[in-house]
């Protein structure tokens, strides 16, 4: 095998892996990273087991389907709605931080964040909503947006490193191959002069 051939082959493999990893780094976190929303009708209550610390959002699903029934409600919440989120183990209420900055749209479903709580350890919590007689659907879920972004950018960085390393190895392998060929040409002794033959 020519000098540099293995380096070129390794570089091509790394470049191909980088090309495969780039779209995978974007798609896999989006497909696998989202948490499952706990939907419930309001006014009403929801008992949730928290297994991972983090920021948990309460969502207003103003356009959705729940238990086979469609809901199309105004995006704005009605006056007088009360929100209570407590730790069932201690009975203490969580500080509810209002935030309507996030919204999600997909298919026939649309929702907007109402606010969130910060949970520092695994526990059981109770979400209680009162003061709305119209009937609507809320959901409660752990925020995974920033974690998903970290996975995406980390995957892209890894794919870029693999691809650029592959290109570098291919170039270095070509250089080695050319240098080896030049040395072979220099090592070939010149052909001896053939004496003239009298005719």
Coordinates of N, CA, C and O in Angstrom, one line a residue:
X1 N 0.8 -1.2 0.0 CA 0.0 0.0 0.0 C 0.9 1.2 0.0 O 1.9 1.3 0.7
X2 N 0.6 2.2 -0.8 CA 1.3 3.4 -1.0 C 1.3 4.2 0.4 O 0.3 4.2 1.1
X3 N 2.5 4.8 0.7 CA 2.5 5.7 1.9 C 1.4 6.8 1.8 O 1.3 7.4 0.8
X4 N 0.7 7.0 2.9 CA -0.4 8.0 2.9 C -1.8 7.5 2.5 O -2.7 8.2 2.8
X5 N -1.8 6.2 2.0 CA -3.1 5.7 1.6 C -4.0 5.5 2.8 O -5.2 5.8 2.8
X6 N -3.4 4.9 3.9 CA -4.2 4.7 5.1 C -4.7 6.1 5.7 O -5.8 6.2 6.2
X7 N -3.9 7.1 5.7 CA -4.2 8.4 6.2 C -5.4 9.0 5.4 O -6.3 9.5 5.9
X8 N -5.3 8.8 4.0 CA -6.4 9.3 3.2 C -7.7 8.5 3.5 O -8.8 9.1 3.6
X9 N -7.6 7.2 3.6 CA -8.8 6.4 3.9 C -9.4 6.8 5.3 O -10.6 7.0 5.4
X10 N -8.6 7.0 6.3 CA -9.1 7.4 7.6 C -9.8 8.8 7.5 O -10.8 9.1 8.1
X11 N -9.1 9.7 6.7 CA -9.7 11.0 6.5 C -11.1 11.0 5.8 O -12.0 11.7 6.2
X12 N -11.2 10.1 4.8 CA -12.5 10.0 4.1 C -13.6 9.4 5.1 O -14.7 9.9 5.0
X13 N -13.2 8.5 5.9 CA -14.1 7.9 6.9 C -14.6 9.0 7.9 O -15.8 9.1 8.1
X14 N -13.7 9.8 8.4 CA -14.0 10.8 9.3 C -14.9 11.9 8.6 O -15.9 12.4 9.2
X15 N -14.6 12.2 7.4 CA -15.4 13.2 6.7 C -16.8 12.7 6.5 O -17.8 13.5 6.6
X16 N -17.0 11.4 6.1 CA -18.3 10.9 5.9 C -19.1 10.8 7.2 O -20.3 11.2 7.3
X17 N -18.4 10.4 8.3 CA -19.1 10.4 9.6 C -19.5 11.8 10.0 O -20.6 12.0 10.6
X18 N -18.7 12.8 9.7 CA -19.1 14.2 10.0 C -20.3 14.6 9.2 O -21.2 15.3 9.8
X19 N -20.3 14.2 8.0 CA -21.5 14.5 7.1 C -22.8 13.9 7.6 O -23.9 14.5 7.6
X20 N -22.7 12.7 8.2 CA -23.8 12.0 8.7 C -24.2 12.6 10.1 O -25.4 12.7 10.4
X21 N -23.2 12.9 10.9 CA -23.5 13.5 12.2 C -24.1 14.8 12.2 O -24.9 15.2 13.1
X22 N -23.9 15.6 11.2 CA -24.4 17.0 11.1 C -25.9 17.0 11.1 O -26.5 17.7 12.0
X23 N -26.6 16.3 10.2 CA -28.1 16.4 10.3 C -28.6 15.6 11.5 O -29.7 16.0 12.1
X24 N -27.9 14.6 11.9 CA -28.3 13.8 13.1 C -28.3 14.7 14.4 O -29.1 14.6 15.3
X25 N -27.3 15.6 14.4 CA -27.1 16.5 15.6 C -28.3 17.4 15.7 O -28.6 17.9 16.8
X26 N -28.9 17.7 14.6 CA -30.1 18.7 14.6 C -31.4 17.9 14.8 O -32.2 18.3 15.6
X27 N -31.5 16.8 14.2 CA -32.8 16.1 14.2 C -33.0 15.3 15.5 O -34.1 15.3 16.1
X28 N -32.0 14.5 15.9 CA -32.2 13.6 17.1 C -32.6 14.4 18.4 O -33.5 13.9 19.0
X29 N -32.0 15.5 18.7 CA -32.4 16.2 19.9 C -33.9 16.7 19.8 O -34.6 16.7 20.8
X30 N -34.2 17.1 18.6 CA -35.6 17.6 18.4 C -36.6 16.5 18.6 O -37.7 16.6 19.1
X31 N -36.2 15.3 18.1 CA -37.2 14.1 18.1 C -37.2 13.5 19.5 O -38.3 13.0 19.9
X32 N -36.1 13.4 20.2 CA -36.0 12.6 21.4 C -35.9 13.5 22.7 O -36.1 12.9 23.8
X33 N -35.7 14.8 22.5 CA -35.4 15.6 23.7 C -36.6 16.2 24.4 O -36.5 16.6 25.5
X34 N -37.7 16.2 23.8 CA -38.9 16.9 24.4 C -39.5 16.0 25.5 O -39.6 14.8 25.3
X35 N -40.0 16.7 26.5 CA -40.7 16.0 27.6 C -42.2 15.9 27.2 O -42.6 16.6 26.3
X36 N -42.9 14.9 27.8 CA -44.3 14.7 27.5 C -45.1 15.7 28.4 O -45.0 15.7 29.6
X37 N -46.0 16.4 27.8 CA -46.8 17.4 28.5 C -47.9 16.6 29.3 O -48.5 15.6 28.8
X38 N -48.2 17.0 30.5 CA -49.3 16.5 31.3 C -50.5 17.4 31.1 O -50.6 18.5 31.6
X39 N -51.4 17.0 30.2 CA -52.6 17.8 29.9 C -53.7 17.5 31.0 O -53.8 16.4 31.5
X40 N -54.4 18.6 31.3 CA -55.6 18.5 32.2 C -56.5 19.6 31.9 O -56.2 20.6 31.4
X41 N -57.8 19.3 32.2 CA -58.8 20.3 32.0 C -59.0 21.3 33.2 O -58.7 20.8 34.3
X42 N -59.3 22.5 32.9 CA -59.4 23.5 34.0 C -60.8 24.2 33.9 O -61.3 24.3 32.8
X43 N -61.4 24.5 35.0 CA -60.9 24.4 36.4 C -60.7 23.0 36.8 O -61.4 22.1 36.4
X44 N -59.6 22.7 37.5 CA -59.3 21.3 37.9 C -57.9 21.2 38.6 O -57.3 22.3 38.8
X45 N -57.5 20.0 38.9 CA -56.2 19.8 39.5 C -55.4 18.7 38.8 O -56.0 17.9 38.0
X46 N -54.1 18.8 39.0 CA -53.2 17.8 38.4 C -52.2 17.4 39.5 O -51.5 18.3 40.1
X47 N -52.0 16.1 39.7 CA -50.9 15.6 40.5 C -49.8 15.2 39.6 O -50.0 14.4 38.7
X48 N -48.6 15.6 39.9 CA -47.4 15.3 39.1 C -46.3 14.8 40.0 O -46.0 15.4 41.0
X49 N -45.6 13.8 39.5 CA -44.4 13.3 40.1 C -43.2 13.9 39.4 O -43.0 13.7 38.2
X50 N -42.4 14.7 40.2 CA -41.2 15.3 39.6 C -40.0 14.5 39.9 O -39.7 14.2 41.0
X51 N -39.4 14.0 38.8 CA -38.2 13.1 38.9 C -36.9 13.8 38.7 O -35.9 13.4 39.2
X52 N -36.9 14.9 37.9 CA -35.7 15.7 37.7 C -35.9 17.1 38.1 O -36.9 17.7 37.8
X53 N -34.9 17.7 38.7 CA -35.0 19.1 39.0 C -35.0 20.0 37.7 O -34.5 19.5 36.7
X54 N -35.5 21.2 37.8 CA -35.5 22.0 36.6 C -36.6 23.0 36.7 O -37.2 23.2 37.7
X55 N -36.8 23.6 35.5 CA -37.9 24.6 35.4 C -39.1 24.0 34.7 O -39.0 23.4 33.6
X56 N -40.2 24.1 35.4 CA -41.5 23.4 34.9 C -42.5 24.5 34.5 O -42.8 25.4 35.3
X57 N -43.0 24.4 33.3 CA -43.9 25.4 32.7 C -45.3 25.0 32.7 O -45.6 23.8 32.5
X58 N -46.2 25.9 33.0 CA -47.6 25.8 32.9 C -48.0 26.4 31.5 O -47.7 27.6 31.3
X59 N -48.8 25.7 30.7 CA -49.1 26.1 29.4 C -50.6 26.3 29.2 O -51.4 25.4 29.7
X60 N -51.0 27.3 28.5 CA -52.4 27.4 28.1 C -52.6 26.9 26.6 O -52.1 27.5 25.7
X61 N -53.2 25.7 26.5 CA -53.4 25.1 25.2 C -54.7 25.6 24.7 O -55.7 24.9 24.8
X62 N -54.7 26.8 24.1 CA -56.0 27.4 23.7 C -56.6 26.8 22.4 O -57.7 27.0 22.1
X63 N -55.7 26.0 21.7 CA -56.3 25.3 20.5 C -55.7 23.9 20.6 O -54.5 23.7 20.4
X64 N -56.5 22.9 20.9 CA -56.0 21.6 21.0 C -57.1 20.5 21.0 O -58.3 20.9 20.8
X65 N -56.7 19.3 21.1 CA -57.7 18.2 21.2 C -57.4 17.4 22.5 O -56.2 17.0 22.7
X66 N -58.4 17.2 23.3 CA -58.2 16.5 24.6 C -59.3 15.5 24.8 O -60.5 15.9 24.8
X67 N -58.9 14.3 24.9 CA -59.9 13.2 25.1 C -61.0 13.2 24.0 O -62.2 13.0 24.3
X68 N -60.5 13.4 22.8 CA -61.4 13.3 21.7 C -62.3 14.5 21.4 O -63.2 14.5 20.5
X69 N -62.1 15.6 22.2 CA -62.8 16.8 22.1 C -61.9 18.0 21.6 O -60.8 18.1 22.2
X70 N -62.4 18.8 20.7 CA -61.6 19.9 20.2 C -61.9 21.1 21.1 O -63.0 21.3 21.6
X71 N -60.8 21.9 21.3 CA -61.0 23.1 22.1 C -60.4 24.3 21.3 O -59.2 24.2 20.9
X72 N -61.2 25.3 21.2 CA -60.7 26.6 20.5 C -61.1 27.7 21.5 O -62.3 28.2 21.5
X73 N -60.2 28.2 22.3 CA -60.4 29.2 23.3 C -59.6 30.5 22.9 O -58.6 30.4 22.2
X74 N -60.0 31.6 23.5 CA -59.2 32.8 23.3 C -57.8 32.6 23.9 O -57.6 31.9 24.9
X75 N -56.8 33.2 23.3 CA -55.4 33.0 23.8 C -55.2 33.7 25.1 O -54.5 33.2 26.0
X76 N -55.9 34.8 25.4 CA -55.8 35.5 26.7 C -56.7 34.8 27.7 O -57.8 34.3 27.5
X77 N -56.1 34.7 28.9 CA -56.8 34.1 30.0 C -57.9 35.0 30.6 O -57.7 36.2 30.6
X78 N -58.9 34.5 31.1 CA -60.0 35.3 31.7 C -59.6 35.9 33.0 O -58.7 35.4 33.7
X79 N -60.2 37.0 33.4 CA -60.0 37.6 34.7 C -60.4 36.7 35.8 O -61.4 36.0 35.7
X80 N -59.7 36.8 36.9 CA -60.1 36.1 38.1 C -59.6 34.7 38.2 O -59.9 34.0 39.2
X81 N -58.8 34.2 37.2 CA -58.3 32.8 37.3 C -57.2 32.7 38.4 O -56.3 33.6 38.4
X82 N -57.3 31.7 39.2 CA -56.3 31.5 40.3 C -55.5 30.3 40.0 O -56.0 29.2 39.6
X83 N -54.2 30.4 40.2 CA -53.2 29.3 40.0 C -52.5 29.0 41.3 O -51.9 29.9 41.9
X84 N -52.5 27.8 41.7 CA -51.8 27.4 42.9 C -51.0 26.1 42.6 O -51.6 25.1 42.2
X85 N -49.7 26.1 42.9 CA -48.9 25.0 42.7 C -48.1 24.7 44.0 O -47.4 25.6 44.5
X86 N -48.4 23.6 44.6 CA -47.8 23.3 46.0 C -47.0 22.0 46.0 O -47.3 21.1 45.2
X87 N -46.1 21.9 46.9 CA -45.4 20.7 47.2 C -46.2 19.8 48.1 O -46.4 20.2 49.3
X88 N -46.7 18.7 47.6 CA -47.6 17.9 48.5 C -46.9 17.3 49.7 O -47.5 17.0 50.7
X89 N -45.6 17.2 49.6 CA -44.8 16.6 50.7 C -44.7 17.6 51.9 O -44.8 17.2 53.1
X90 N -44.6 18.8 51.6 CA -44.4 19.9 52.6 C -45.6 20.8 52.8 O -45.8 21.4 53.8
X91 N -46.5 20.8 51.7 CA -47.6 21.7 51.8 C -47.3 23.1 51.4 O -48.2 24.0 51.4
X92 N -46.0 23.4 51.1 CA -45.6 24.8 50.8 C -45.9 25.1 49.3 O -45.6 24.3 48.4
X93 N -46.3 26.3 49.0 CA -46.5 26.7 47.6 C -45.2 27.1 46.9 O -44.3 27.6 47.6
X94 N -45.1 26.8 45.7 CA -44.0 27.2 44.9 C -44.2 28.6 44.4 O -45.4 29.1 44.2
X95 N -43.1 29.4 44.3 CA -43.2 30.7 43.7 C -43.5 30.6 42.2 O -42.7 30.0 41.5
X96 N -44.7 31.1 41.8 CA -45.0 31.0 40.4 C -44.6 32.2 39.7 O -45.0 33.3 40.0
X97 N -43.7 32.1 38.7 CA -43.2 33.2 37.9 C -43.9 33.3 36.6 O -43.8 32.5 35.7
X98 N -44.6 34.5 36.4 CA -45.4 34.7 35.2 C -44.5 34.9 34.0 O -43.5 35.6 34.1
X99 N -44.7 34.2 32.9 CA -44.0 34.3 31.7 C -44.8 33.8 30.5 O -45.1 32.6 30.4
X100 N -45.1 34.7 29.6 CA -45.9 34.3 28.4 C -45.1 34.5 27.2 O -45.6 34.8 26.1
X101 N -43.8 34.4 27.3 CA -42.8 34.7 26.2 C -42.7 33.6 25.2 O -42.2 33.8 24.1
X102 N -43.1 32.4 25.6 CA -42.9 31.2 24.7 C -44.3 30.7 24.2 O -45.3 30.7 24.9
X103 N -44.3 30.4 22.9 CA -45.4 29.8 22.3 C -45.0 28.7 21.4 O -43.9 28.6 20.9
X104 N -45.9 27.7 21.1 CA -45.6 26.6 20.3 C -46.8 26.3 19.4 O -48.0 26.5 19.8
X105 N -46.5 26.0 18.1 CA -47.5 25.8 17.1 C -47.2 24.5 16.4 O -46.0 24.3 16.0
X106 N -48.1 23.6 16.2 CA -47.9 22.4 15.5 C -49.2 21.7 15.1 O -50.0 21.3 16.0
X107 N -49.4 21.5 13.8 CA -50.6 20.9 13.4 C -51.8 21.7 13.8 O -51.9 22.9 13.5
X108 N -52.8 21.1 14.5 CA -54.0 21.8 14.9 C -53.8 22.2 16.4 O -54.9 22.6 17.0
X109 N -52.6 22.2 16.9 CA -52.5 22.6 18.3 C -51.6 23.9 18.5 O -50.6 24.0 17.8
X110 N -52.1 24.8 19.3 CA -51.4 26.0 19.6 C -51.4 26.2 21.1 O -52.5 26.0 21.8
X111 N -50.3 26.7 21.7 CA -50.3 26.9 23.1 C -49.3 28.0 23.4 O -48.3 28.3 22.6
X112 N -49.5 28.7 24.6 CA -48.6 29.7 25.0 C -48.3 29.5 26.5 O -49.2 29.1 27.3
X113 N -47.1 29.8 26.9 CA -46.7 29.6 28.3 C -47.4 30.7 29.2 O -47.7 31.8 28.8
X114 N -47.8 30.2 30.4 CA -48.4 31.1 31.4 C -47.4 31.5 32.4 O -47.3 32.7 32.8
X115 N -46.5 30.6 32.8 CA -45.5 30.9 33.8 C -44.8 29.6 34.2 O -45.1 28.5 33.6
X116 N -43.9 29.6 35.1 CA -43.1 28.4 35.5 C -42.8 28.5 37.0 O -42.9 29.5 37.7
X117 N -42.4 27.3 37.5 CA -41.8 27.2 38.8 C -40.4 26.5 38.7 O -40.1 25.9 37.7
X118 N -39.6 26.7 39.7 CA -38.3 26.1 39.8 C -38.3 25.0 40.8 O -38.6 25.3 42.0
X119 N -38.0 23.8 40.4 CA -38.0 22.6 41.3 C -36.6 22.2 41.5 O -35.9 21.9 40.5
X120 N -36.1 22.1 42.8 CA -34.7 21.8 43.1 C -34.5 20.3 43.3 O -33.3 19.9 43.3
X121 N -35.5 19.5 43.6 CA -35.3 18.1 43.9 C -36.5 17.3 43.5 O -37.6 17.9 43.4
X122 N -36.4 16.0 43.4 CA -37.6 15.2 43.1 C -38.6 15.3 44.2 O -38.3 15.3 45.4
X123 N -39.9 15.4 43.8 CA -41.0 15.6 44.7 C -42.3 15.3 44.0 O -42.4 15.0 42.8
X124 N -43.4 15.4 44.8 CA -44.7 15.4 44.3 C -45.3 16.8 44.4 O -45.2 17.4 45.4
X125 N -46.0 17.2 43.3 CA -46.6 18.5 43.3 C -48.1 18.5 42.9 O -48.5 17.5 42.2
X126 N -48.8 19.5 43.3 CA -50.2 19.6 43.0 C -50.5 20.9 42.3 O -50.1 22.0 42.8
X127 N -51.0 20.8 41.1 CA -51.4 22.0 40.4 C -52.9 22.2 40.4 O -53.6 21.3 40.1
X128 N -53.3 23.4 40.9 CA -54.8 23.6 41.0 C -55.1 24.9 40.4 O -54.5 26.0 40.6
X129 N -56.1 24.9 39.5 CA -56.6 26.0 38.7 C -58.1 26.2 39.0 O -58.8 25.3 38.9
X130 N -58.4 27.4 39.3 CA -59.8 27.8 39.6 C -60.2 29.1 39.0 O -59.3 29.9 38.7
X131 N -61.5 29.4 38.9 CA -61.9 30.7 38.5 C -62.3 30.9 37.0 O -62.5 32.0 36.6
X132 N -62.4 29.7 36.3 CA -62.8 29.8 34.9 C -63.8 28.8 34.6 O -63.6 27.6 34.7
X133 N -65.0 29.2 34.3 CA -66.1 28.3 34.1 C -66.3 27.9 32.6 O -67.2 27.1 32.3
X134 N -65.5 28.5 31.8 CA -65.6 28.2 30.3 C -65.1 26.9 30.0 O -65.7 26.2 29.1
X135 N -64.1 26.4 30.7 CA -63.5 25.1 30.4 C -62.4 25.3 29.3 O -62.7 25.6 28.2
X136 N -61.2 24.9 29.7 CA -60.1 25.0 28.7 C -59.1 23.9 29.1 O -59.2 23.3 30.2
X137 N -58.0 23.8 28.3 CA -57.0 22.8 28.6 C -55.7 23.5 28.9 O -55.2 24.3 28.2
X138 N -55.1 23.1 30.0 CA -53.7 23.5 30.4 C -52.8 22.2 30.3 O -53.3 21.1 30.2
X139 N -51.5 22.5 30.3 CA -50.6 21.4 30.4 C -49.4 21.8 31.2 O -49.2 23.0 31.4
X140 N -48.7 20.8 31.7 CA -47.6 21.1 32.6 C -46.4 20.2 32.2 O -46.5 19.0 32.1
X141 N -45.2 20.8 32.0 CA -44.1 20.0 31.5 C -42.8 20.7 31.9 O -42.7 21.9 32.0
X142 N -41.7 19.9 31.9 CA -40.4 20.4 32.2 C -39.8 21.1 30.9 O -40.0 20.6 29.8
X143 N -39.2 22.2 31.1 CA -38.6 22.9 30.0 C -37.3 22.2 29.5 O -36.4 21.9 30.3
X144 N -37.3 21.9 28.2 CA -36.2 21.2 27.7 C -35.6 22.0 26.5 O -34.7 21.5 25.8
X145 N -36.0 23.2 26.3 CA -35.6 24.0 25.2 C -34.1 24.3 25.2 O -33.4 24.0 24.2
X146 N -33.6 24.7 26.3 CA -32.1 25.1 26.4 C -31.3 23.8 26.4 O -30.2 23.8 25.8
X147 N -31.7 22.7 27.0 CA -31.0 21.5 26.9 C -30.9 21.0 25.5 O -29.9 20.4 25.0
X148 N -32.1 21.1 24.7 CA -32.1 20.7 23.3 C -31.1 21.5 22.5 O -30.3 21.0 21.7
X149 N -31.0 22.8 22.8 CA -30.1 23.7 22.1 C -28.6 23.3 22.4 O -27.8 23.2 21.5
X150 N -28.3 22.9 23.6 CA -27.0 22.5 24.0 C -26.6 21.2 23.2 O -25.5 21.1 22.7
X151 N -27.6 20.3 23.1 CA -27.3 19.0 22.4 C -27.1 19.3 20.9 O -26.2 18.7 20.3
X152 N -27.9 20.2 20.3 CA -27.7 20.5 18.9 C -26.4 21.1 18.6 O -25.7 20.7 17.7
X153 N -26.0 22.2 19.4 CA -24.7 22.8 19.2 C -23.6 21.9 19.5 O -22.5 22.0 18.8
X154 N -23.7 21.1 20.5 CA -22.6 20.1 20.8 C -22.4 19.1 19.7 O -21.3 18.8 19.3
X155 N -23.6 18.7 19.1 CA -23.5 17.7 18.0 C -22.9 18.4 16.7 O -22.1 17.7 16.0
X156 N -23.3 19.6 16.5 CA -22.8 20.3 15.3 C -21.3 20.5 15.4 O -20.5 20.4 14.5
X157 N -20.8 20.9 16.7 CA -19.4 21.1 16.9 C -18.6 19.8 16.7 O -17.6 19.8 16.1
X158 N -19.2 18.7 17.2 CA -18.6 17.4 17.0 C -18.5 17.0 15.5 O -17.5 16.5 15.0
X159 N -19.6 17.2 14.8 CA -19.7 16.9 13.3 C -18.7 17.8 12.6 O -18.0 17.3 11.7
X160 N -18.6 19.1 12.9 CA -17.6 20.0 12.3 C -16.2 19.5 12.5 O -15.3 19.5 11.6
X161 N -15.9 19.1 13.8 CA -14.6 18.6 14.1 C -14.2 17.4 13.3 O -13.1 17.3 12.8
X162 N -15.2 16.4 13.2 CA -14.9 15.2 12.5 C -14.7 15.5 11.0 O -13.8 15.0 10.4
X163 N -15.5 16.4 10.4 CA -15.4 16.7 9.0 C -14.1 17.4 8.7 O -13.4 17.1 7.7
X164 N -13.8 18.4 9.5 CA -12.6 19.2 9.2 C -11.3 18.3 9.5 O -10.3 18.4 8.8
X165 N -11.4 17.4 10.5 CA -10.2 16.5 10.7 C -10.1 15.6 9.5 O -9.0 15.3 9.1
X166 N -11.2 15.1 9.0 CA -11.1 14.2 7.8 C -10.5 14.9 6.7 O -9.7 14.3 6.0
X167 N -10.9 16.2 6.4 CA -10.3 16.9 5.3 C -8.8 17.1 5.5 O -8.0 16.9 4.6
X168 N -8.4 17.4 6.7 CA -7.0 17.6 7.0 C -6.2 16.3 6.8 O -5.1 16.3 6.3
X169 N -6.8 15.2 7.2 CA -6.1 13.9 7.1 C -5.9 13.5 5.6 O -4.9 13.0 5.1
X170 N -7.0 13.8 4.8 CA -6.9 13.5 3.4 C -5.8 14.4 2.7 O -5.0 13.8 1.9
X171 N -5.7 15.6 3.1 CA -4.7 16.5 2.5 C -3.3 16.0 2.9 O -2.4 15.9 2.1
X172 N -3.1 15.7 4.2 CA -1.9 15.2 4.7 C -1.5 13.8 4.0 O -0.3 13.6 3.7
X173 N -2.5 13.0 3.8 CA -2.2 11.7 3.1 C -1.8 11.9 1.7 O -0.9 11.2 1.2
X174 N -2.4 12.9 1.0 CA -2.0 13.2 -0.4 C -0.5 13.7 -0.4 O 0.3 13.3 -1.3
X175 N -0.2 14.6 0.6 CA 1.1 15.2 0.6 C 2.1 14.0 0.8 O 3.2 14.0 0.2
X176 N 1.9 13.1 1.8 CA 2.8 12.0 2.0 C 2.9 11.1 0.8 O 4.0 10.7 0.5
X177 N 1.8 10.9 0.1 CA 1.9 10.1 -1.1 C 2.8 10.7 -2.2 O 3.6 10.0 -2.8
X178 N 2.6 12.0 -2.4 CA 3.4 12.7 -3.4 C 4.9 12.7 -3.0 O 5.8 12.5 -3.9
X179 N 5.2 13.0 -1.7 CA 6.6 13.0 -1.3 C 7.2 11.6 -1.5 O 8.4 11.5 -1.9
X180 N 6.5 10.6 -1.2 CA 7.0 9.2 -1.3 C 7.3 8.9 -2.8 O 8.3 8.3 -3.1
X181 N 6.4 9.4 -3.6 CA 6.6 9.1 -5.1 C 7.9 9.9 -5.6 O 8.7 9.4 -6.4
X182 N 8.1 11.1 -5.0 CA 9.2 11.9 -5.4 C 10.5 11.2 -5.0 O 11.5 11.2 -5.7
X183 N 10.5 10.7 -3.7 CA 11.7 10.0 -3.3 C 12.0 8.7 -4.1 O 13.1 8.4 -4.4
X184 N 10.9 8.0 -4.5 CA 11.2 6.9 -5.4 C 11.8 7.3 -6.7 O 12.7 6.6 -7.2
X185 N 11.3 8.4 -7.2 CA 11.9 8.9 -8.5 C 13.3 9.2 -8.4 O 14.2 9.0 -9.3
X186 N 13.7 9.8 -7.2 CA 15.1 10.2 -7.0 C 16.0 9.0 -6.7 O 17.2 9.1 -7.0
X187 N 15.4 7.9 -6.2 CA 16.2 6.8 -5.9 C 16.5 5.9 -7.1 O 17.4 5.0 -7.1
X188 N 15.8 6.1 -8.2 CA 16.0 5.3 -9.4 C 17.3 5.8 -10.1 O 17.4 6.9 -10.5
X189 N 18.3 4.9 -10.2 CA 19.5 5.3 -10.8 C 19.3 5.6 -12.3 O 18.5 5.0 -13.0
X190 N 20.1 6.6 -12.8 CA 19.9 6.9 -14.3 C 20.4 5.7 -15.1 O 21.3 5.0 -14.8
X191 N 19.8 5.6 -16.3 CA 20.2 4.5 -17.2 C 21.6 4.8 -17.8 O 21.9 5.9 -18.1
X192 N 22.5 3.7 -17.8 CA 23.8 4.0 -18.3 C 23.8 4.3 -19.8 O 22.9 3.9 -20.5
X193 N 24.8 5.1 -20.2 CA 24.9 5.5 -21.6 C 25.3 4.2 -22.4 O 26.1 3.5 -22.0
X194 N 24.6 4.1 -23.5 CA 24.9 2.9 -24.4 C 26.0 3.3 -25.3 O 25.9 4.3 -26.0
X195 N 27.1 2.5 -25.4 CA 28.2 2.9 -26.3 C 27.7 2.8 -27.8 O 26.9 2.0 -28.1
X196 N 28.3 3.7 -28.6 CA 28.0 3.6 -30.0 C 28.6 2.4 -30.6 O 29.7 2.0 -30.3
X197 N 27.8 1.7 -31.4 CA 28.3 0.5 -32.0 C 28.7 0.9 -33.5 O 27.9 1.6 -34.2
X198 N 29.9 0.4 -33.9 CA 30.3 0.6 -35.2 C 29.4 -0.2 -36.2 O 29.1 -1.3 -35.9
X199 N 29.0 0.4 -37.2 CA 28.2 -0.3 -38.2 C 29.0 -0.6 -39.4 O 29.9 0.1 -39.7

